[in-house]
N, CA, C and O atoms as a GROMACS GRO file, in nm:
protein
  548
    1UNK      N    1  18.334  28.163   8.233
    1UNK     CA    2  18.394  28.129   8.381
    1UNK      C    3  18.276  27.995   8.437
    1UNK      O    4  18.155  27.971   8.435
    2UNK      N    5  18.404  27.934   8.485
    2UNK     CA    6  18.338  27.801   8.562
    2UNK      C    7  18.343  27.803   8.707
    2UNK      O    8  18.453  27.815   8.762
    3UNK      N    9  18.228  27.792   8.782
    3UNK     CA   10  18.223  27.794   8.928
    3UNK      C   11  18.216  27.645   8.951
    3UNK      O   12  18.143  27.562   8.898
    4UNK      N   13  18.330  27.629   9.062
    4UNK     CA   14  18.370  27.469   9.108
    4UNK      C   15  18.294  27.463   9.270
    4UNK      O   16  18.355  27.461   9.378
    5UNK      N   17  18.172  27.462   9.254
    5UNK     CA   18  18.142  27.447   9.394
    5UNK      C   19  18.140  27.289   9.460
    5UNK      O   20  18.090  27.198   9.394
    6UNK      N   21  18.183  27.269   9.564
    6UNK     CA   22  18.181  27.136   9.616
    6UNK      C   23  18.072  27.072   9.613
    6UNK      O   24  17.969  27.140   9.614
    7UNK      N   25  18.060  26.922   9.609
    7UNK     CA   26  17.942  26.886   9.597
    7UNK      C   27  17.858  26.877   9.733
    7UNK      O   28  17.738  26.852   9.726
    8UNK      N   29  17.913  26.896   9.845
    8UNK     CA   30  17.850  26.891   9.999
    8UNK      C   31  17.778  27.040   9.988
    8UNK      O   32  17.675  27.051  10.056
    9UNK      N   33  17.812  27.135   9.926
    9UNK     CA   34  17.736  27.286   9.922
    9UNK      C   35  17.638  27.273   9.835
    9UNK      O   36  17.532  27.325   9.868
   10UNK      N   37  17.643  27.199   9.698
   10UNK     CA   38  17.522  27.193   9.645
   10UNK      C   39  17.423  27.085   9.713
   10UNK      O   40  17.302  27.106   9.704
   11UNK      N   41  17.469  26.974   9.778
   11UNK     CA   42  17.376  26.899   9.863
   11UNK      C   43  17.311  26.988   9.983
   11UNK      O   44  17.204  26.953  10.032
   12UNK      N   45  17.364  27.080  10.020
   12UNK     CA   46  17.308  27.150  10.119
   12UNK      C   47  17.170  27.240  10.075
   12UNK      O   48  17.059  27.252  10.127
   13UNK      N   49  17.238  27.304   9.941
   13UNK     CA   50  17.128  27.391   9.881
   13UNK      C   51  16.987  27.325   9.837
   13UNK      O   52  16.878  27.382   9.842
   14UNK      N   53  17.008  27.214   9.800
   14UNK     CA   54  16.905  27.134   9.748
   14UNK      C   55  16.824  27.112   9.870
   14UNK      O   56  16.707  27.148   9.879
   15UNK      N   57  16.897  27.046   9.974
   15UNK     CA   58  16.820  27.007  10.113
   15UNK      C   59  16.732  27.128  10.133
   15UNK      O   60  16.609  27.119  10.124
   16UNK      N   61  16.794  27.242  10.160
   16UNK     CA   62  16.733  27.348  10.205
   16UNK      C   63  16.619  27.386  10.111
   16UNK      O   64  16.521  27.435  10.168
   17UNK      N   65  16.613  27.376  10.008
   17UNK     CA   66  16.518  27.408   9.907
   17UNK      C   67  16.388  27.338   9.938
   17UNK      O   68  16.276  27.389   9.950
   18UNK      N   69  16.426  27.200   9.950
   18UNK     CA   70  16.318  27.060   9.969
   18UNK      C   71  16.278  27.094  10.127
   18UNK      O   72  16.164  27.065  10.167
   19UNK      N   73  16.348  27.139  10.193
   19UNK     CA   74  16.275  27.156  10.311
   19UNK      C   75  16.182  27.288  10.344
   19UNK      O   76  16.103  27.304  10.437
   20UNK      N   77  16.218  27.378  10.240
   20UNK     CA   78  16.136  27.502  10.270
   20UNK      C   79  16.016  27.485  10.164
   20UNK      O   80  15.950  27.588  10.146
   21UNK      N   81  15.985  27.395  10.107
   21UNK     CA   82  15.897  27.359  10.007
   21UNK      C   83  15.746  27.299  10.090
   21UNK      O   84  15.741  27.196  10.157
   22UNK      N   85  15.649  27.377  10.069
   22UNK     CA   86  15.520  27.317  10.147
   22UNK      C   87  15.490  27.180  10.117
   22UNK      O   88  15.523  27.132  10.008
   23UNK      N   89  15.432  27.114  10.201
   23UNK     CA   90  15.424  26.985  10.211
   23UNK      C   91  15.252  26.967  10.150
   23UNK      O   92  15.165  27.053  10.152
   24UNK      N   93  15.243  26.827  10.100
   24UNK     CA   94  15.098  26.820  10.024
   24UNK      C   95  15.002  26.804  10.160
   24UNK      O   96  15.041  26.745  10.261
   25UNK      N   97  14.879  26.861  10.146
   25UNK     CA   98  14.791  26.838  10.255
   25UNK      C   99  14.731  26.712  10.232
   25UNK      O  100  14.652  26.690  10.141
   26UNK      N  101  14.770  26.627  10.318
   26UNK     CA  102  14.704  26.495  10.328
   26UNK      C  103  14.603  26.458  10.426
   26UNK      O  104  14.570  26.344  10.462
   27UNK      N  105  14.555  26.578  10.465
   27UNK     CA  106  14.412  26.579  10.559
   27UNK      C  107  14.297  26.562  10.442
   27UNK      O  108  14.188  26.512  10.470
   28UNK      N  109  14.328  26.605  10.315
   28UNK     CA  110  14.196  26.593  10.236
   28UNK      C  111  14.169  26.430  10.200
   28UNK      O  112  14.059  26.384  10.169
   29UNK      N  113  14.285  26.359  10.210
   29UNK     CA  114  14.246  26.207  10.187
   29UNK      C  115  14.170  26.147  10.313
   29UNK      O  116  14.077  26.067  10.300
   30UNK      N  117  14.218  26.195  10.440
   30UNK     CA  118  14.137  26.153  10.556
   30UNK      C  119  14.001  26.200  10.548
   30UNK      O  120  13.911  26.143  10.609
   31UNK      N  121  13.982  26.292  10.484
   31UNK     CA  122  13.802  26.381  10.512
   31UNK      C  123  13.741  26.273  10.362
   31UNK      O  124  13.628  26.227  10.377
   32UNK      N  125  13.787  26.252  10.280
   32UNK     CA  126  13.740  26.160  10.166
   32UNK      C  127  13.649  26.058  10.245
   32UNK      O  128  13.693  26.023  10.354
   33UNK      N  129  13.523  26.004  10.203
   33UNK     CA  130  13.449  25.896  10.266
   33UNK      C  131  13.363  25.843  10.168
   33UNK      O  132  13.295  25.918  10.097
   34UNK      N  133  13.359  25.719  10.157
   34UNK     CA  134  13.284  25.653  10.072
   34UNK      C  135  13.210  25.521  10.126
   34UNK      O  136  13.264  25.437  10.199
   35UNK      N  137  13.101  25.516  10.087
   35UNK     CA  138  13.052  25.364  10.107
   35UNK      C  139  12.899  25.336  10.033
   35UNK      O  140  12.836  25.415   9.963
   36UNK      N  141  12.867  25.212  10.068
   36UNK     CA  142  12.752  25.161   9.977
   36UNK      C  143  12.659  25.081  10.083
   36UNK      O  144  12.707  25.048  10.191
   37UNK      N  145  12.539  25.055  10.053
   37UNK     CA  146  12.448  24.945  10.105
   37UNK      C  147  12.364  24.887   9.980
   37UNK      O  148  12.319  24.946   9.882
   38UNK      N  149  12.360  24.764  10.014
   38UNK     CA  150  12.298  24.648   9.910
   38UNK      C  151  12.156  24.702   9.955
   38UNK      O  152  12.121  24.735  10.068
   39UNK      N  153  12.082  24.701   9.836
   39UNK     CA  154  11.927  24.723   9.835
   39UNK      C  155  11.857  24.612   9.759
   39UNK      O  156  11.914  24.551   9.668
   40UNK      N  157  11.730  24.585   9.797
   40UNK     CA  158  11.636  24.496   9.717
   40UNK      C  159  11.517  24.512   9.777
   40UNK      O  160  11.490  24.543   9.893
   41UNK      N  161  11.424  24.480   9.650
   41UNK     CA  162  11.277  24.534   9.701
   41UNK      C  163  11.215  24.430   9.775
   41UNK      O  164  11.104  24.459   9.819
   42UNK      N  165  11.252  24.336   9.796
   42UNK     CA  166  11.191  24.204   9.907
   42UNK      C  167  11.219  24.267  10.055
   42UNK      O  168  11.140  24.241  10.145
   43UNK      N  169  11.330  24.348  10.078
   43UNK     CA  170  11.391  24.360  10.195
   43UNK      C  171  11.366  24.526  10.234
   43UNK      O  172  11.399  24.569  10.344
   44UNK      N  173  11.307  24.607  10.136
   44UNK     CA  174  11.322  24.742  10.148
   44UNK      C  175  11.220  24.772  10.239
   44UNK      O  176  11.250  24.855  10.325
   45UNK      N  177  11.094  24.720  10.244
   45UNK     CA  178  10.979  24.757  10.334
   45UNK      C  179  10.990  24.710  10.491
   45UNK      O  180  10.904  24.729  10.577
   46UNK      N  181  11.113  24.647  10.507
   46UNK     CA  182  11.139  24.590  10.652
   46UNK      C  183  11.179  24.743  10.730
   46UNK      O  184  11.136  24.767  10.843
   47UNK      N  185  11.255  24.829  10.664
   47UNK     CA  186  11.302  24.951  10.715
   47UNK      C  187  11.246  25.086  10.677
   47UNK      O  188  11.283  25.185  10.741
   48UNK      N  189  11.146  25.099  10.563
   48UNK     CA  190  11.110  25.220  10.494
   48UNK      C  191  10.980  25.207  10.456
   48UNK      O  192  10.927  25.102  10.420
   49UNK      N  193  10.921  25.327  10.466
   49UNK     CA  194  10.766  25.370  10.442
   49UNK      C  195  10.744  25.361  10.299
   49UNK      O  196  10.646  25.304  10.251
   50UNK      N  197  10.835  25.416  10.232
   50UNK     CA  198  10.773  25.465  10.080
   50UNK      C  199  10.799  25.328  10.026
   50UNK      O  200  10.846  25.231  10.086
   51UNK      N  201  10.753  25.339   9.883
   51UNK     CA  202  10.781  25.211   9.776
   51UNK      C  203  10.920  25.203   9.762
   51UNK      O  204  10.987  25.302   9.792
   52UNK      N  205  10.987  25.080   9.714
   52UNK     CA  206  11.108  25.072   9.652
   52UNK      C  207  11.090  25.157   9.538
   52UNK      O  208  10.987  25.151   9.470
   53UNK      N  209  11.188  25.239   9.511
   53UNK     CA  210  11.202  25.328   9.402
   53UNK      C  211  11.285  25.250   9.267
   53UNK      O  212  11.300  25.312   9.162
   54UNK      N  213  11.324  25.141   9.279
   54UNK     CA  214  11.427  25.116   9.155
   54UNK      C  215  11.333  24.985   9.082
   54UNK      O  216  11.232  24.931   9.127
   55UNK      N  217  11.389  24.964   8.985
   55UNK     CA  218  11.335  24.855   8.914
   55UNK      C  219  11.410  24.724   8.910
   55UNK      O  220  11.370  24.622   8.855
   56UNK      N  221  11.533  24.740   8.981
   56UNK     CA  222  11.615  24.628   9.006
   56UNK      C  223  11.675  24.634   9.128
   56UNK      O  224  11.663  24.737   9.194
   57UNK      N  225  11.747  24.526   9.176
   57UNK     CA  226  11.839  24.558   9.331
   57UNK      C  227  11.957  24.611   9.261
   57UNK      O  228  11.973  24.618   9.140
   58UNK      N  229  12.037  24.646   9.353
   58UNK     CA  230  12.172  24.724   9.343
   58UNK      C  231  12.203  24.740   9.496
   58UNK      O  232  12.181  24.678   9.599
   59UNK      N  233  12.277  24.875   9.451
   59UNK     CA  234  12.342  24.938   9.574
   59UNK      C  235  12.311  25.080   9.556
   59UNK      O  236  12.301  25.140   9.448
   60UNK      N  237  12.294  25.139   9.705
   60UNK     CA  238  12.326  25.270   9.720
   60UNK      C  239  12.437  25.320   9.746
   60UNK      O  240  12.478  25.291   9.858
   61UNK      N  241  12.514  25.395   9.674
   61UNK     CA  242  12.645  25.438   9.726
   61UNK      C  243  12.631  25.571   9.775
   61UNK      O  244  12.528  25.636   9.763
   62UNK      N  245  12.764  25.622   9.846
   62UNK     CA  246  12.788  25.750   9.856
   62UNK      C  247  12.902  25.777   9.840
   62UNK      O  248  12.980  25.687   9.811
   63UNK      N  249  12.940  25.896   9.851
   63UNK     CA  250  13.074  25.964   9.810
   63UNK      C  251  13.107  26.108   9.885
   63UNK      O  252  13.080  26.202   9.810
   64UNK      N  253  13.143  26.137   9.978
   64UNK     CA  254  13.178  26.259  10.022
   64UNK      C  255  13.296  26.344   9.984
   64UNK      O  256  13.413  26.309  10.004
   65UNK      N  257  13.263  26.444   9.932
   65UNK     CA  258  13.406  26.522   9.923
   65UNK      C  259  13.412  26.675   9.987
   65UNK      O  260  13.327  26.752   9.941
   66UNK      N  261  13.491  26.721  10.076
   66UNK     CA  262  13.474  26.821  10.168
   66UNK      C  263  13.410  26.966  10.038
   66UNK      O  264  13.339  27.059  10.076
   67UNK      N  265  13.446  26.952   9.927
   67UNK     CA  266  13.402  27.075   9.858
   67UNK      C  267  13.294  27.053   9.800
   67UNK      O  268  13.246  27.152   9.745
   68UNK      N  269  13.219  26.923   9.789
   68UNK     CA  270  13.120  26.917   9.709
   68UNK      C  271  13.023  26.883   9.778
   68UNK      O  272  12.914  26.929   9.743
   69UNK      N  273  13.027  26.794   9.894
   69UNK     CA  274  12.919  26.758   9.972
   69UNK      C  275  12.930  26.608   9.954
   69UNK      O  276  13.030  26.550   9.911
   70UNK      N  277  12.806  26.548   9.996
   70UNK     CA  278  12.761  26.439   9.999
   70UNK      C  279  12.666  26.345   9.849
   70UNK      O  280  12.543  26.339   9.835
   71UNK      N  281  12.759  26.291   9.771
   71UNK     CA  282  12.682  26.250   9.659
   71UNK      C  283  12.630  26.107   9.686
   71UNK      O  284  12.692  26.026   9.756
   72UNK      N  285  12.500  26.080   9.619
   72UNK     CA  286  12.428  25.962   9.633
   72UNK      C  287  12.411  25.892   9.513
   72UNK      O  288  12.381  25.977   9.429
   73UNK      N  289  12.414  25.800   9.470
   73UNK     CA  290  12.417  25.744   9.344
   73UNK      C  291  12.342  25.570   9.364
   73UNK      O  292  12.345  25.510   9.471
   74UNK      N  293  12.284  25.520   9.242
   74UNK     CA  294  12.214  25.403   9.263
   74UNK      C  295  12.318  25.314   9.154
   74UNK      O  296  12.351  25.365   9.047
   75UNK      N  297  12.348  25.228   9.180
   75UNK     CA  298  12.397  25.105   9.081
   75UNK      C  299  12.322  24.990   9.059
   75UNK      O  300  12.322  24.910   9.152
   76UNK      N  301  12.262  24.964   8.964
   76UNK     CA  302  12.213  24.801   8.947
   76UNK      C  303  12.287  24.691   8.999
   76UNK      O  304  12.407  24.714   9.017
   77UNK      N  305  12.251  24.593   9.023
   77UNK     CA  306  12.322  24.452   9.048
   77UNK      C  307  12.366  24.416   8.895
   77UNK      O  308  12.296  24.416   8.794
   78UNK      N  309  12.506  24.386   8.911
   78UNK     CA  310  12.559  24.332   8.778
   78UNK      C  311  12.633  24.436   8.715
   78UNK      O  312  12.730  24.404   8.645
   79UNK      N  313  12.601  24.567   8.730
   79UNK     CA  314  12.682  24.689   8.692
   79UNK      C  315  12.784  24.742   8.822
   79UNK      O  316  12.821  24.858   8.801
   80UNK      N  317  12.819  24.704   8.905
   80UNK     CA  318  12.888  24.762   8.983
   80UNK      C  319  13.056  24.722   9.001
   80UNK      O  320  13.104  24.638   9.077
   81UNK      N  321  13.123  24.805   8.910
   81UNK     CA  322  13.255  24.782   8.878
   81UNK      C  323  13.336  24.934   8.907
   81UNK      O  324  13.268  25.029   8.944
   82UNK      N  325  13.461  24.946   8.891
   82UNK     CA  326  13.509  25.074   8.924
   82UNK      C  327  13.482  25.141   8.835
   82UNK      O  328  13.463  25.259   8.863
   83UNK      N  329  13.468  25.101   8.701
   83UNK     CA  330  13.452  25.173   8.582
   83UNK      C  331  13.304  25.222   8.557
   83UNK      O  332  13.284  25.300   8.464
   84UNK      N  333  13.228  25.192   8.615
   84UNK     CA  334  13.068  25.228   8.628
   84UNK      C  335  13.052  25.357   8.676
   84UNK      O  336  13.123  25.402   8.766
   85UNK      N  337  12.944  25.434   8.610
   85UNK     CA  338  12.904  25.575   8.692
   85UNK      C  339  12.761  25.546   8.706
   85UNK      O  340  12.684  25.544   8.610
   86UNK      N  341  12.726  25.525   8.827
   86UNK     CA  342  12.608  25.520   8.869
   86UNK      C  343  12.478  25.625   8.848
   86UNK      O  344  12.511  25.742   8.828
   87UNK      N  345  12.352  25.599   8.851
   87UNK     CA  346  12.269  25.703   8.842
   87UNK      C  347  12.244  25.819   8.970
   87UNK      O  348  12.174  25.789   9.067
   88UNK      N  349  12.300  25.937   8.958
   88UNK     CA  350  12.303  26.011   9.046
   88UNK      C  351  12.148  26.033   9.118
   88UNK      O  352  12.051  26.064   9.049
   89UNK      N  353  12.140  26.013   9.271
   89UNK     CA  354  12.022  26.058   9.305
   89UNK      C  355  11.984  26.161   9.375
   89UNK      O  356  11.865  26.187   9.396
   90UNK      N  357  12.107  26.248   9.431
   90UNK     CA  358  12.084  26.381   9.471
   90UNK      C  359  12.131  26.485   9.376
   90UNK      O  360  12.191  26.464   9.270
   91UNK      N  361  12.098  26.598   9.426
   91UNK     CA  362  12.177  26.733   9.323
   91UNK      C  363  12.323  26.724   9.348
   91UNK      O  364  12.394  26.731   9.248
   92UNK      N  365  12.375  26.710   9.452
   92UNK     CA  366  12.543  26.705   9.500
   92UNK      C  367  12.613  26.611   9.338
   92UNK      O  368  12.700  26.643   9.257
   93UNK      N  369  12.532  26.499   9.349
   93UNK     CA  370  12.597  26.388   9.254
   93UNK      C  371  12.583  26.425   9.102
   93UNK      O  372  12.671  26.414   9.016
   94UNK      N  373  12.446  26.474   9.085
   94UNK     CA  374  12.427  26.548   8.946
   94UNK      C  375  12.526  26.650   8.913
   94UNK      O  376  12.585  26.651   8.805
   95UNK      N  377  12.545  26.739   9.007
   95UNK     CA  378  12.630  26.851   8.982
   95UNK      C  379  12.769  26.810   8.970
   95UNK      O  380  12.842  26.875   8.895
   96UNK      N  381  12.816  26.709   9.034
   96UNK     CA  382  12.951  26.662   9.037
   96UNK      C  383  12.992  26.554   8.912
   96UNK      O  384  13.111  26.528   8.890
   97UNK      N  385  12.895  26.501   8.840
   97UNK     CA  386  12.907  26.453   8.705
   97UNK      C  387  12.892  26.558   8.606
   97UNK      O  388  12.960  26.552   8.503
   98UNK      N  389  12.814  26.648   8.627
   98UNK     CA  390  12.812  26.763   8.524
   98UNK      C  391  12.956  26.843   8.513
   98UNK      O  392  13.023  26.861   8.411
   99UNK      N  393  12.987  26.889   8.651
   99UNK     CA  394  13.123  26.949   8.648
   99UNK      C  395  13.242  26.858   8.565
   99UNK      O  396  13.322  26.906   8.485
  100UNK      N  397  13.234  26.727   8.602
  100UNK     CA  398  13.354  26.656   8.529
  100UNK      C  399  13.315  26.588   8.391
  100UNK      O  400  13.367  26.489   8.340
  101UNK      N  401  13.206  26.671   8.342
  101UNK     CA  402  13.168  26.600   8.205
  101UNK      C  403  13.131  26.456   8.206
  101UNK      O  404  13.167  26.392   8.108
  102UNK      N  405  13.067  26.393   8.301
  102UNK     CA  406  13.046  26.261   8.320
  102UNK      C  407  12.907  26.234   8.300
  102UNK      O  408  12.816  26.307   8.339
  103UNK      N  409  12.891  26.107   8.227
  103UNK     CA  410  12.727  26.074   8.258
  103UNK      C  411  12.721  25.921   8.273
  103UNK      O  412  12.790  25.838   8.214
  104UNK      N  413  12.619  25.900   8.370
  104UNK     CA  414  12.589  25.780   8.411
  104UNK      C  415  12.605  25.659   8.278
  104UNK      O  416  12.590  25.680   8.157
  105UNK      N  417  12.638  25.536   8.344
  105UNK     CA  418  12.665  25.443   8.194
  105UNK      C  419  12.600  25.304   8.277
  105UNK      O  420  12.647  25.192   8.254
  106UNK      N  421  12.509  25.321   8.357
  106UNK     CA  422  12.446  25.186   8.402
  106UNK      C  423  12.308  25.232   8.364
  106UNK      O  424  12.265  25.348   8.358
  107UNK      N  425  12.243  25.111   8.336
  107UNK     CA  426  12.091  25.105   8.327
  107UNK      C  427  12.050  25.210   8.378
  107UNK      O  428  12.114  25.253   8.475
  108UNK      N  429  11.952  25.270   8.339
  108UNK     CA  430  11.847  25.384   8.437
  108UNK      C  431  11.757  25.266   8.496
  108UNK      O  432  11.712  25.185   8.415
  109UNK      N  433  11.732  25.253   8.616
  109UNK     CA  434  11.669  25.179   8.711
  109UNK      C  435  11.601  25.219   8.817
  109UNK      O  436  11.588  25.156   8.921
  110UNK      N  437  11.543  25.358   8.784
  110UNK     CA  438  11.460  25.420   8.872
  110UNK      C  439  11.304  25.406   8.805
  110UNK      O  440  11.270  25.430   8.689
  111UNK      N  441  11.231  25.363   8.910
  111UNK     CA  442  11.107  25.343   8.846
  111UNK      C  443  11.030  25.495   8.824
  111UNK      O  444  11.070  25.594   8.886
  112UNK      N  445  10.920  25.502   8.733
  112UNK     CA  446  10.878  25.617   8.664
  112UNK      C  447  10.809  25.684   8.798
  112UNK      O  448  10.753  25.607   8.877
  113UNK      N  449  10.811  25.819   8.823
  113UNK     CA  450  10.768  25.880   8.935
  113UNK      C  451  10.818  25.830   9.076
  113UNK      O  452  10.774  25.890   9.173
  114UNK      N  453  10.886  25.749   9.093
  114UNK     CA  454  10.964  25.721   9.240
  114UNK      C  455  10.982  25.838   9.318
  114UNK      O  456  11.028  25.937   9.261
  115UNK      N  457  10.954  25.845   9.432
  115UNK     CA  458  11.012  25.926   9.533
  115UNK      C  459  11.170  25.863   9.580
  115UNK      O  460  11.196  25.763   9.647
  116UNK      N  461  11.229  25.928   9.538
  116UNK     CA  462  11.398  25.903   9.573
  116UNK      C  463  11.431  25.937   9.728
  116UNK      O  464  11.536  25.898   9.780
  117UNK      N  465  11.340  26.008   9.794
  117UNK     CA  466  11.388  26.072   9.964
  117UNK      C  467  11.470  25.977  10.024
  117UNK      O  468  11.588  25.990  10.058
  118UNK      N  469  11.384  25.862  10.035
  118UNK     CA  470  11.432  25.767  10.137
  118UNK      C  471  11.545  25.706  10.086
  118UNK      O  472  11.624  25.656  10.166
  119UNK      N  473  11.567  25.702   9.967
  119UNK     CA  474  11.699  25.630   9.913
  119UNK      C  475  11.790  25.709   9.928
  119UNK      O  476  11.891  25.657   9.975
  120UNK      N  477  11.798  25.860   9.898
  120UNK     CA  478  11.863  25.958   9.912
  120UNK      C  479  11.931  25.933  10.092
  120UNK      O  480  12.046  25.913  10.131
  121UNK      N  481  11.821  25.942  10.157
  121UNK     CA  482  11.840  25.938  10.308
  121UNK      C  483  11.933  25.824  10.374
  121UNK      O  484  12.002  25.838  10.475
  122UNK      N  485  11.917  25.679  10.274
  122UNK     CA  486  12.028  25.578  10.298
  122UNK      C  487  12.144  25.611  10.255
  122UNK      O  488  12.241  25.581  10.325
  123UNK      N  489  12.166  25.685  10.121
  123UNK     CA  490  12.305  25.709  10.116
  123UNK      C  491  12.366  25.802  10.204
  123UNK      O  492  12.481  25.776  10.240
  124UNK      N  493  12.304  25.919  10.252
  124UNK     CA  494  12.354  26.037  10.321
  124UNK      C  495  12.403  25.933  10.464
  124UNK      O  496  12.512  25.937  10.522
  125UNK      N  497  12.295  25.851  10.493
  125UNK     CA  498  12.339  25.802  10.650
  125UNK      C  499  12.453  25.718  10.642
  125UNK      O  500  12.517  25.716  10.747
  126UNK      N  501  12.507  25.633  10.532
  126UNK     CA  502  12.580  25.552  10.502
  126UNK      C  503  12.707  25.622  10.526
  126UNK      O  504  12.795  25.576  10.599
  127UNK      N  505  12.717  25.768  10.446
  127UNK     CA  506  12.838  25.834  10.454
  127UNK      C  507  12.848  25.873  10.592
  127UNK      O  508  12.952  25.846  10.651
  128UNK      N  509  12.751  25.935  10.655
  128UNK     CA  510  12.766  25.987  10.795
  128UNK      C  511  12.804  25.889  10.885
  128UNK      O  512  12.876  25.925  10.979
  129UNK      N  513  12.762  25.746  10.874
  129UNK     CA  514  12.847  25.659  10.969
  129UNK      C  515  12.974  25.643  10.924
  129UNK      O  516  13.054  25.656  11.016
  130UNK      N  517  13.022  25.620  10.824
  130UNK     CA  518  13.177  25.612  10.791
  130UNK      C  519  13.233  25.718  10.830
  130UNK      O  520  13.338  25.704  10.892
  131UNK      N  521  13.185  25.852  10.806
  131UNK     CA  522  13.257  25.995  10.860
  131UNK      C  523  13.269  25.966  11.025
  131UNK      O  524  13.382  25.968  11.073
  132UNK      N  525  13.169  25.943  11.100
  132UNK     CA  526  13.185  25.912  11.244
  132UNK      C  527  13.285  25.799  11.282
  132UNK      O  528  13.361  25.807  11.378
  133UNK      N  529  13.278  25.698  11.202
  133UNK     CA  530  13.358  25.576  11.265
  133UNK      C  531  13.518  25.610  11.212
  133UNK      O  532  13.608  25.553  11.273
  134UNK      N  533  13.549  25.690  11.116
  134UNK     CA  534  13.675  25.765  11.067
  134UNK      C  535  13.713  25.818  11.181
  134UNK      O  536  13.801  25.761  11.245
  135UNK      N  537  13.658  25.931  11.225
  135UNK     CA  538  13.684  26.009  11.326
  135UNK      C  539  13.730  25.945  11.468
  135UNK      O  540  13.823  25.982  11.539
  136UNK      N  541  13.652  25.853  11.488
  136UNK     CA  542  13.686  25.774  11.610
  136UNK      C  543  13.804  25.703  11.619
  136UNK      O  544  13.861  25.675  11.724
  137UNK      N  545  13.843  25.674  11.501
  137UNK     CA  546  13.977  25.584  11.475
  137UNK      C  547  14.098  25.653  11.511
  137UNK      O  548  14.206  25.597  11.497
   0.00000   0.00000   0.00000
């Protein structure tokens, strides 16, 4: 038995299904924040009390995901590419890499026994500034 439905009736059925399908939540993209700041040993003491914690210049970057929190990484100069995975500086970054099955692929450039607290604060501050500026847009 063959049913001959007019094309316009099929079109209405398809449109009604599409209209009732939930849309993608684009608010996630607007909540994603990333940023970076270039760091160098010569300039570090101008704004910081603790010694420069890295063996080379580079950048401290941050990535904020609503479900993971703010991740802070260090990438040495010369290794800053889309394919590079920086050295995690805080617990959120280390956990994110662990969950994703990823490992840093840049030279480990943290001085032995270095206090990373100020470097982490720099990364957190960068993301907080980006979050504030994106909310005011």
